[in-house]
Amino acid sequence: TFNFGKKKDADNDGVADRNDKCPNTPVNTAVDKSDCPLDKDKDGVADYLDKCPDIAGTEALSGCPDKDGDGITDSEDRCVDAAGTVALKGCPDTDKDGVADIDDKCPATVAGVKVDASGCQMDNDKDGVMNEDDRCPDVAGIAALKGCPDTDADGIADIDDRCPTAKGTFENKG
């Protein structure tokens, strides 16, 4: 049998079925001479599926690169050269305080201590005694009394002083 007319092309991509190495190529997809979808960056992800068609990447990230291997594409990773977490947009948190190292102004915070947005221990009343050690975290006080005020200056913190506005003795609890 001789076919002098059109060559058979089941997927209508312009490549005859006998030469077609990728017979199920979607319609209107750019193809090479073998009818396989183009892959300009040669990363194994066809350009029509590749979110980063000009830069080689991984199949798991739809063809986009991940320089530090943390599973976050470089275009969405705040710390491209250091592996991090999704929660911190690809940045590491060495002291595990929940603040990315690049934003952490106190990078050696002790584990389990509550920190503010800058990664430093919290001091609600700004008296210099951190909340973790402050007996009166919402009222400014003095370090010697663990962050509590002493209104009458008798050396007994107001929260322990029976007469906080009148100077008294330690034996009488203020």
Coordinates of C-alpha atoms in Angstrom, one line a residue:
T1 CA 0.0 0.0 0.0
F2 CA 1.2 3.5 -0.9
N3 CA 0.2 6.7 0.8
F4 CA 0.7 9.6 -1.6
G5 CA -1.4 12.0 0.5
K6 CA -0.8 13.4 4.0
K7 CA 1.3 11.4 6.5
K8 CA -0.6 10.0 9.4
D9 CA -0.3 12.4 12.5
A10 CA -2.6 11.3 15.3
D11 CA -1.9 14.1 17.7
N12 CA -1.9 16.8 14.9
D13 CA 1.5 18.2 15.9
G14 CA 3.0 18.3 12.5
V15 CA 5.2 15.3 13.0
A16 CA 4.4 12.0 11.3
D17 CA 3.5 9.2 13.7
R18 CA 6.4 7.1 12.5
N19 CA 8.9 9.8 13.5
D20 CA 7.0 10.9 16.6
K21 CA 8.9 9.9 19.8
C22 CA 6.3 11.6 22.0
P23 CA 2.9 10.8 20.5
N24 CA 0.8 12.3 23.3
T25 CA 2.1 15.8 23.2
P26 CA -0.6 18.3 24.0
V27 CA -1.9 20.5 21.2
N28 CA -0.2 23.9 20.6
T29 CA 2.9 22.8 22.6
A30 CA 6.3 23.7 21.1
V31 CA 8.1 20.6 20.0
D32 CA 11.5 19.6 18.7
K33 CA 12.2 17.5 15.5
S34 CA 11.2 14.3 17.3
D35 CA 7.8 15.8 18.5
C36 CA 8.9 15.9 22.1
P37 CA 8.1 19.0 24.1
L38 CA 10.9 21.6 24.2
D39 CA 13.1 21.7 27.3
K40 CA 15.4 24.6 26.8
D41 CA 17.2 24.3 30.2
K42 CA 17.6 20.5 29.8
D43 CA 16.3 19.8 33.4
G44 CA 13.9 17.0 32.4
V45 CA 10.8 19.3 32.8
A46 CA 9.2 20.2 29.5
D47 CA 8.9 24.0 29.0
Y48 CA 5.1 23.9 28.9
L49 CA 5.2 22.5 32.5
D50 CA 8.4 24.3 33.7
K51 CA 7.8 27.3 35.9
C52 CA 11.4 28.3 35.3
P53 CA 12.0 27.3 31.7
D54 CA 15.3 29.2 31.3
I55 CA 17.0 27.9 34.5
A56 CA 17.6 24.3 35.2
G57 CA 15.8 23.1 38.3
T58 CA 14.2 20.0 39.8
E59 CA 11.1 18.1 38.8
A60 CA 9.8 18.3 42.4
L61 CA 9.8 22.1 42.2
S62 CA 8.2 22.3 38.7
G63 CA 11.6 22.9 37.0
C64 CA 12.8 25.7 39.3
P65 CA 16.2 25.7 41.1
D66 CA 16.8 25.2 44.8
K67 CA 20.4 26.1 45.4
D68 CA 20.5 25.2 49.1
G69 CA 18.3 22.0 48.8
D70 CA 15.7 23.0 51.4
G71 CA 12.7 22.4 49.1
I72 CA 11.9 26.1 48.5
T73 CA 12.5 27.5 45.1
D74 CA 15.3 30.1 44.9
S75 CA 12.8 32.8 43.7
E76 CA 10.7 32.3 46.9
D77 CA 13.7 31.6 49.3
R78 CA 14.9 34.6 51.4
C79 CA 18.1 32.7 52.2
V80 CA 19.2 31.1 49.0
D81 CA 22.6 29.9 50.3
A82 CA 21.4 28.5 53.6
A83 CA 18.8 25.7 54.1
G84 CA 15.8 26.8 56.2
T85 CA 12.2 26.1 56.8
V86 CA 9.0 26.9 54.9
A87 CA 7.7 28.8 57.9
L88 CA 10.7 31.1 57.7
K89 CA 10.6 31.4 53.9
G90 CA 13.7 29.3 53.5
C91 CA 15.9 30.8 56.2
P92 CA 17.5 28.9 59.1
D93 CA 16.9 29.6 62.8
T94 CA 20.0 28.5 64.6
D95 CA 18.8 29.3 68.2
K96 CA 15.3 27.8 67.5
D97 CA 13.5 30.9 68.8
G98 CA 11.1 31.2 65.7
V99 CA 13.0 34.2 64.2
A100 CA 15.1 33.7 61.1
D101 CA 18.8 34.2 61.6
I102 CA 18.9 37.1 59.1
D103 CA 16.3 39.0 61.2
D104 CA 17.5 37.9 64.7
K105 CA 19.2 40.7 66.7
C106 CA 19.9 38.3 69.5
P107 CA 21.1 35.1 67.7
A108 CA 22.1 33.1 70.9
T109 CA 18.8 33.2 72.7
V110 CA 18.4 30.3 75.2
A111 CA 15.9 27.6 73.9
G112 CA 12.4 28.0 75.3
V113 CA 12.7 31.7 76.1
K114 CA 9.9 33.9 74.7
V115 CA 11.3 36.5 72.2
D116 CA 10.0 39.5 70.4
A117 CA 9.9 39.9 66.6
S118 CA 13.6 40.8 66.6
G119 CA 14.6 37.6 68.4
C120 CA 15.5 39.2 71.7
Q121 CA 14.0 38.2 75.1
M122 CA 10.9 40.1 76.0
D123 CA 10.9 43.0 78.5
N124 CA 7.3 44.3 78.6
D125 CA 8.0 47.1 81.1
K126 CA 11.4 48.1 79.6
D127 CA 13.1 48.0 83.0
G128 CA 16.0 45.9 81.9
V129 CA 14.8 42.7 83.6
M130 CA 13.7 40.2 81.0
N131 CA 10.2 38.8 81.4
E132 CA 11.6 35.3 82.2
D133 CA 13.3 36.7 85.3
D134 CA 10.9 39.6 86.1
R135 CA 8.5 39.0 89.0
C136 CA 6.6 42.1 87.9
P137 CA 6.8 41.9 84.0
D138 CA 4.2 44.6 83.3
V139 CA 5.4 47.2 85.9
A140 CA 8.9 48.8 85.7
G141 CA 11.0 48.0 88.7
I142 CA 14.6 47.5 89.8
A143 CA 16.9 44.6 89.0
A144 CA 17.8 44.0 92.7
L145 CA 14.1 43.3 93.3
K146 CA 13.7 41.1 90.2
G147 CA 12.1 43.8 88.2
C148 CA 9.5 44.9 90.8
P149 CA 9.1 48.5 92.0
D150 CA 9.7 49.7 95.6
T151 CA 7.6 52.9 96.0
D152 CA 8.7 53.6 99.5
A153 CA 12.4 52.7 99.0
D154 CA 12.6 50.4 101.9
G155 CA 14.2 47.5 100.0
I156 CA 11.0 45.4 99.9
A157 CA 9.2 45.0 96.5
D158 CA 5.7 46.5 96.5
I159 CA 4.2 43.1 95.8
D160 CA 5.7 41.8 99.1
D161 CA 5.4 45.0 101.1
R162 CA 2.4 45.2 103.5
C163 CA 2.7 49.0 103.5
P164 CA 4.0 49.9 100.0
T165 CA 3.7 53.6 100.5
A166 CA 5.2 53.8 104.0
K167 CA 8.9 52.9 104.7
G168 CA 9.1 50.0 107.0
T169 CA 11.5 47.2 108.1
F170 CA 12.3 43.9 106.5
E171 CA 11.2 42.1 109.7
N172 CA 7.8 43.6 109.5
K173 CA 7.5 43.0 105.7
G174 CA 7.7 46.6 105.0

